[in-house]
CSV table of C-alpha atoms and ligand atoms in Angstrom, one decimal:
chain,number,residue,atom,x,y,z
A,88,UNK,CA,-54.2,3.2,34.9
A,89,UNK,CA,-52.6,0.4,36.1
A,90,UNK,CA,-48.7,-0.6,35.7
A,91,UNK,CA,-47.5,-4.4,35.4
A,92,UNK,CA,-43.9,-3.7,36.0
A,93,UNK,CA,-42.5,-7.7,35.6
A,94,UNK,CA,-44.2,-7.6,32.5
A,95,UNK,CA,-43.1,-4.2,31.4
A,96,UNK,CA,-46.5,-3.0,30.3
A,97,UNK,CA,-48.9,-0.3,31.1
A,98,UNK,CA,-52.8,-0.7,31.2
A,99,UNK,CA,-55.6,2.1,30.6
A,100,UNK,CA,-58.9,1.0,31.0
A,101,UNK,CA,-61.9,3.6,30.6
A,102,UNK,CA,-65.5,2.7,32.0
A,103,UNK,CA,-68.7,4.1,30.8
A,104,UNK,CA,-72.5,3.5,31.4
A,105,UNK,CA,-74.1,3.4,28.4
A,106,UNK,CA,-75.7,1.3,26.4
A,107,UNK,CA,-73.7,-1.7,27.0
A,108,UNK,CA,-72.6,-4.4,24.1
A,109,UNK,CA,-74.2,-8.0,24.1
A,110,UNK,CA,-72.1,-10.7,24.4
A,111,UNK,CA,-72.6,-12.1,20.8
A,112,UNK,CA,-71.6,-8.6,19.4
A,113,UNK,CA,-68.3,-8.3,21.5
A,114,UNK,CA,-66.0,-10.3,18.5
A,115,UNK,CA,-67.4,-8.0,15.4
A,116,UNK,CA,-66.9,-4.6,17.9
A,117,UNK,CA,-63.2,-3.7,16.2
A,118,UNK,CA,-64.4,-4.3,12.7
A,119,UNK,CA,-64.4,-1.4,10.3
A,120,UNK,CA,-67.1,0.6,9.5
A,121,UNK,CA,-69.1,-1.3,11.9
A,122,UNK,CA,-71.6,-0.4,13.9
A,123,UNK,CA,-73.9,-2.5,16.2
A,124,UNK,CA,-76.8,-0.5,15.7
A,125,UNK,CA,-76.5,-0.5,11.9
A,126,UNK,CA,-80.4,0.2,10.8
A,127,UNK,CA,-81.0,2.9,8.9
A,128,UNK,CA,-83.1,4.9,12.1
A,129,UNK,CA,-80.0,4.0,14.5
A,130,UNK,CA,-79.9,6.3,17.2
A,131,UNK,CA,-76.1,6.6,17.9
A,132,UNK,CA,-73.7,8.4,15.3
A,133,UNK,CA,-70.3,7.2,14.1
A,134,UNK,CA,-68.4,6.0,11.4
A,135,UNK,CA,-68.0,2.7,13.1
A,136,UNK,CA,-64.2,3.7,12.4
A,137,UNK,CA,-63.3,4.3,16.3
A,138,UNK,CA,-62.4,0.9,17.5
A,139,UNK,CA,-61.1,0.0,14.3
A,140,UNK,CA,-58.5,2.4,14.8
A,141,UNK,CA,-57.7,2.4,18.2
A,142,UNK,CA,-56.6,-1.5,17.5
A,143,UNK,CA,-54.5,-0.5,14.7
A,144,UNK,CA,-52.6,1.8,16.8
A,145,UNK,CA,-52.3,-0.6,19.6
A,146,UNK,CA,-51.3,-3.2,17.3
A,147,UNK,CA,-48.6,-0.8,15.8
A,148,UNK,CA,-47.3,-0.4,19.8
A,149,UNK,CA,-47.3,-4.1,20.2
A,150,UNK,CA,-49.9,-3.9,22.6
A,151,UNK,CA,-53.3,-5.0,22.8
A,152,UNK,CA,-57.1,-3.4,23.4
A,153,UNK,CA,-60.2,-5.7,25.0
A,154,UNK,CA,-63.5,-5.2,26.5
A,155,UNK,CA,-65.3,-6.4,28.9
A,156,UNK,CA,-69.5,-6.0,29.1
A,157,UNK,CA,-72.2,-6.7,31.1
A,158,UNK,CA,-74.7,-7.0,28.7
A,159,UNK,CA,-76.8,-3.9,26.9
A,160,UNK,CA,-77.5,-1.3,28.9
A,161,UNK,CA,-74.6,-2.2,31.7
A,162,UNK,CA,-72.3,-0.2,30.3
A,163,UNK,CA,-68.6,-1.3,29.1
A,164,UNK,CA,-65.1,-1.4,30.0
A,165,UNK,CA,-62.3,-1.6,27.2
A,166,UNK,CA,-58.6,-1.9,28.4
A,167,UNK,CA,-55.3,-0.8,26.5
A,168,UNK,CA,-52.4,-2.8,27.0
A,169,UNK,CA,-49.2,-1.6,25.9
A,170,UNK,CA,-45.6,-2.1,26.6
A,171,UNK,CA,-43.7,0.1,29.0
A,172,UNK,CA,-40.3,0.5,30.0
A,173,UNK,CA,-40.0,1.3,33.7
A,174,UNK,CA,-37.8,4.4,34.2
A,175,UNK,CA,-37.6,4.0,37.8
A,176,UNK,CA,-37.6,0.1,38.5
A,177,UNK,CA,-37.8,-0.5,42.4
A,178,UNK,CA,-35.0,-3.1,42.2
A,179,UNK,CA,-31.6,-2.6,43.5
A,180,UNK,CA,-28.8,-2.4,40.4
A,181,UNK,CA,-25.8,-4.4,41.0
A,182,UNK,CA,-23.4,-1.2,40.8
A,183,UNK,CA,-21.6,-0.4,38.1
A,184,UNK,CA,-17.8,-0.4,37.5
A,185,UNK,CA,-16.0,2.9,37.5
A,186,UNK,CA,-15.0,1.8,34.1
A,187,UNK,CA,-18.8,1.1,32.7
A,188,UNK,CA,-19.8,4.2,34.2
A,189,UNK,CA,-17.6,6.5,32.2
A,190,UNK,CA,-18.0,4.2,29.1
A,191,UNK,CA,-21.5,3.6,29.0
A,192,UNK,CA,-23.5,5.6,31.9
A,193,UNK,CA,-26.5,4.4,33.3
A,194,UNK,CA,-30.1,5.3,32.9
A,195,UNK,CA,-32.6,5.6,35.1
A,196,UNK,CA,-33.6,2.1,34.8
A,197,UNK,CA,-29.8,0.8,35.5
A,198,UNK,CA,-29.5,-0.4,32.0
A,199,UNK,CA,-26.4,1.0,30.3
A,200,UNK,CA,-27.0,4.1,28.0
A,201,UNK,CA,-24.5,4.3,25.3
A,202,UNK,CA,-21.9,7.2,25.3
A,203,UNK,CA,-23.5,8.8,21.9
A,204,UNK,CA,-25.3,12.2,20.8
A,205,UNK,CA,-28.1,11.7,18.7
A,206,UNK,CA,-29.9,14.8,16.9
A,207,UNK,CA,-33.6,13.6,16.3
A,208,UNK,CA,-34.8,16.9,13.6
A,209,UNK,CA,-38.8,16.6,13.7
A,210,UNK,CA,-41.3,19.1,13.4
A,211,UNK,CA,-44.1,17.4,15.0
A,212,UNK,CA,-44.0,18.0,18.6
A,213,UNK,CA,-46.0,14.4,19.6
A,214,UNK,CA,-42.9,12.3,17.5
A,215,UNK,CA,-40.5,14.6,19.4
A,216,UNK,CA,-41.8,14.3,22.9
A,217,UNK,CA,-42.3,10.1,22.3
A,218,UNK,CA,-38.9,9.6,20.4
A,219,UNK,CA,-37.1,11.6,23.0
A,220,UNK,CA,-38.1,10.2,26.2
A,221,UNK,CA,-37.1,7.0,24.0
A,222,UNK,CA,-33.7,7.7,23.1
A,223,UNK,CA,-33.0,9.9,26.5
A,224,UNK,CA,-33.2,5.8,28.3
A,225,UNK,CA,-30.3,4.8,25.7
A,226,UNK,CA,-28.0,7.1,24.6
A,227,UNK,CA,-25.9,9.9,26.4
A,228,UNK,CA,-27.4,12.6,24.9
A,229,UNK,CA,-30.3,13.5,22.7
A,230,UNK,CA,-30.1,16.8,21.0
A,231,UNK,CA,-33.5,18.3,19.0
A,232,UNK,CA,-33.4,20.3,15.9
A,233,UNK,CA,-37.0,21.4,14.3
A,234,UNK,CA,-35.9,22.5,10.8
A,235,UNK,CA,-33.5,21.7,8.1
A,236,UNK,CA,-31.9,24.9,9.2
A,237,UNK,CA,-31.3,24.3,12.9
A,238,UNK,CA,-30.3,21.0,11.9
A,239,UNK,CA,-27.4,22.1,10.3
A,240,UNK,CA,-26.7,24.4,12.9
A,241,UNK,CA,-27.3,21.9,16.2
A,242,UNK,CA,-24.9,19.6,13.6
A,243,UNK,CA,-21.8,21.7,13.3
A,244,UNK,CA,-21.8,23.1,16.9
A,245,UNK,CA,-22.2,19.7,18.4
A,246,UNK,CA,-20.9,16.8,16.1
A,247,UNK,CA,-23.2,14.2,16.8
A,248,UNK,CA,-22.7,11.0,16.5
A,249,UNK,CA,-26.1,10.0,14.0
A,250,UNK,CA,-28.5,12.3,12.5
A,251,UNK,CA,-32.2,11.3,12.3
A,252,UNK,CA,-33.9,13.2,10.0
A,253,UNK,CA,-37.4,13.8,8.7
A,254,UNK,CA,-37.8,14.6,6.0
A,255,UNK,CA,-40.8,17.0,5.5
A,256,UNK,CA,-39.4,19.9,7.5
A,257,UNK,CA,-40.1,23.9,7.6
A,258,UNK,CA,-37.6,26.5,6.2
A,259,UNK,CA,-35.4,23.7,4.6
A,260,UNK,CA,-36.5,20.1,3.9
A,261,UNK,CA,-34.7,17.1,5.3
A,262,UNK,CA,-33.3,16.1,2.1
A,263,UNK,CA,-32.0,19.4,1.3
A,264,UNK,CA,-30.4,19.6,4.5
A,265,UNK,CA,-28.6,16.1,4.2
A,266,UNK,CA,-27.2,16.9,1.0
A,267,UNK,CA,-25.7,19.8,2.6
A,268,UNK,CA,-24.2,18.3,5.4
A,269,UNK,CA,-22.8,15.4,2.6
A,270,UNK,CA,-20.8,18.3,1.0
A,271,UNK,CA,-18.7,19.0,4.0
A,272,UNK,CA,-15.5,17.0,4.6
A,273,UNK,CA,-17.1,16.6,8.5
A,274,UNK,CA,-20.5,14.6,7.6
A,275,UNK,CA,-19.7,12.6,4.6
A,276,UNK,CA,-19.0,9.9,7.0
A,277,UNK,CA,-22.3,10.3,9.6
A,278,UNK,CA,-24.7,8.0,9.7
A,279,UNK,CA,-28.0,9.6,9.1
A,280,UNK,CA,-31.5,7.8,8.9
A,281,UNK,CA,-33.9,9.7,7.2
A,282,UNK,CA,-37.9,9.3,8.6
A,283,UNK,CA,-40.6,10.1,6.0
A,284,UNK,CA,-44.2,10.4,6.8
A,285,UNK,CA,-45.9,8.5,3.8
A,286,UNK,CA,-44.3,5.7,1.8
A,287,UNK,CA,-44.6,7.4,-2.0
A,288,UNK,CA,-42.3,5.2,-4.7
A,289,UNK,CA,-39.0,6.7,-4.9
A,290,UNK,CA,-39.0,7.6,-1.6
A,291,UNK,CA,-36.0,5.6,-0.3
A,292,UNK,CA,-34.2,6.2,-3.9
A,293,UNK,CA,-34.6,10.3,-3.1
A,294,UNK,CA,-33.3,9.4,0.0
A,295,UNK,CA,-30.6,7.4,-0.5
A,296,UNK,CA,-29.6,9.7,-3.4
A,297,UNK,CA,-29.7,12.5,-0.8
A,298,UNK,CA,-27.0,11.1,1.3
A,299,UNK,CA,-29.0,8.7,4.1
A,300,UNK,CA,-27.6,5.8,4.9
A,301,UNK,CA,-31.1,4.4,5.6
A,302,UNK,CA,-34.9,4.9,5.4
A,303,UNK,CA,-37.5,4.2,7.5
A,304,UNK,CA,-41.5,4.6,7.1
A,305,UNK,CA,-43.7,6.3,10.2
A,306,UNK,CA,-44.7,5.4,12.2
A,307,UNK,CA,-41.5,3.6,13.1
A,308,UNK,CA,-40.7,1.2,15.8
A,309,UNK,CA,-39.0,2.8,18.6
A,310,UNK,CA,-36.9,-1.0,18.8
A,311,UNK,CA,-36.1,-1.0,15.5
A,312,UNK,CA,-35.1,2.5,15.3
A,313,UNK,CA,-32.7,1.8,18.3
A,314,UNK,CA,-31.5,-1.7,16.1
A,315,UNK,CA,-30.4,0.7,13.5
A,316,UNK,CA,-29.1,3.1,15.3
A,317,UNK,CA,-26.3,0.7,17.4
A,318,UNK,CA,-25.8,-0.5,14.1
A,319,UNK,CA,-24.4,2.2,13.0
A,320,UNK,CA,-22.7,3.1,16.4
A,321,UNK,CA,-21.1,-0.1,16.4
A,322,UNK,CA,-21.0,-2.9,19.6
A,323,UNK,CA,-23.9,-3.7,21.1
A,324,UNK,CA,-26.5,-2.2,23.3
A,325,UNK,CA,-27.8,-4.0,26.4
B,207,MN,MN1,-42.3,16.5,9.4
């Protein structure tokens, strides 16, 4: 693992010594369903899916994924390049005013982190843990419900500021729990973005019907996501 901090990016790169790729093969390694080998007597398994995959991914991080071999048999390095916002940057911060300090806060990386509570409700522990470490660099404070039920709950004890909601939940669905805040005098007004899994048609008209003020389609982009959300909060986010 490797960090390139000017460049805010983080690199893996994993090593092996088997069979190697040829050079001529290298550019047709991250196509699907492909496999070098292909005859029917090939001695190494796989869907040729793999590689495929692990690009899409990287591509939906707006990174990137290469290799590097010495020829069959030498074995092959591939390397995953994705972005990365330093939490801890090394540089001195030019100090903050006692006035943007009690408006704004700072985060780790000296950036301003807006005074807001946000209340990510996710089941999925992997979207929790990524999206939370997210938000936790931007905004004040990031509150975590994992059902429509503690959703409603987390909501009236703490008022946040926007709701981000999935919407296939345990014990009570995201919709369902949206359309009961939306009946209380309190959250008629909160911004809420609903997150859905898979893109069906109607989606966005059940959830807009519900009461969101906004859709978005997993896997989302953590920038975007933020976009939307100082949207709603109003100003602008450094
Ligand atoms: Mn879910």
């Amino acid at each position: 693992m490797q960090i390139d901090a000017p460049h805010e990016a983080i690199e893996f790169s994993v090593s092996d010594t088997g069979i190697g790729i040829a050079q001529a093969d290298l550019a047709r390694l991250f196509t699907p369903f492909t496999q070098l080998d292909s005859g029917l007597n090939r001695r190494h398994e796989g869907t040729g899916l793999g590689l495929a995959l692990v690009r899409q991914i990287v591509d939906l991080l707006g990174g990137s994924v290469h290799v590097t071999s010495a020829g069959v048999n030498c074995g092959s390095c591939f390397t995953v390049r994705l972005p990365w916002i330093p939490r801890f940057s090394p540089l001195p911060q030019p100090a903050a005013t006692t006035q943007e300090n009690a408006t704004t806060g700072r985060n780790a990386n000296g950036a301003s982190r807006k005074q807001a509570t946000i209340l990510l409700v996710e089941d999925n522990e992997t979207t929790i843990a990524l999206m939370r470490e997210y938000l936790r660099m931007h905004y004040q404070q990031v509150l975590v419900a994992r059902n429509g039920e503690e959703a409603l709950s987390t909501a009236f004890e703490q008022h946040p500021d926007l709701i981000l909601m999935d919407v296939q939940l345990p014990i009570l669905d995201g919709l369902s729990a949206i359309e009961q805040l939306r009946e209380l005098p309190d959250f008629q007004k909160l911004p809420i973005i609903a997150l859905t899994a898979l893109a069906m048609p109607g989606d966005r008209e059940r959830c807009l019907a519900a009461g969101a003020n906004e859709y978005v389609t997993k896997p989302v982009s953590l920038r975007d996501i933020r976009g939307m959300i100082d949207r709603y909060l109003g100003g602008t986010c450094s």
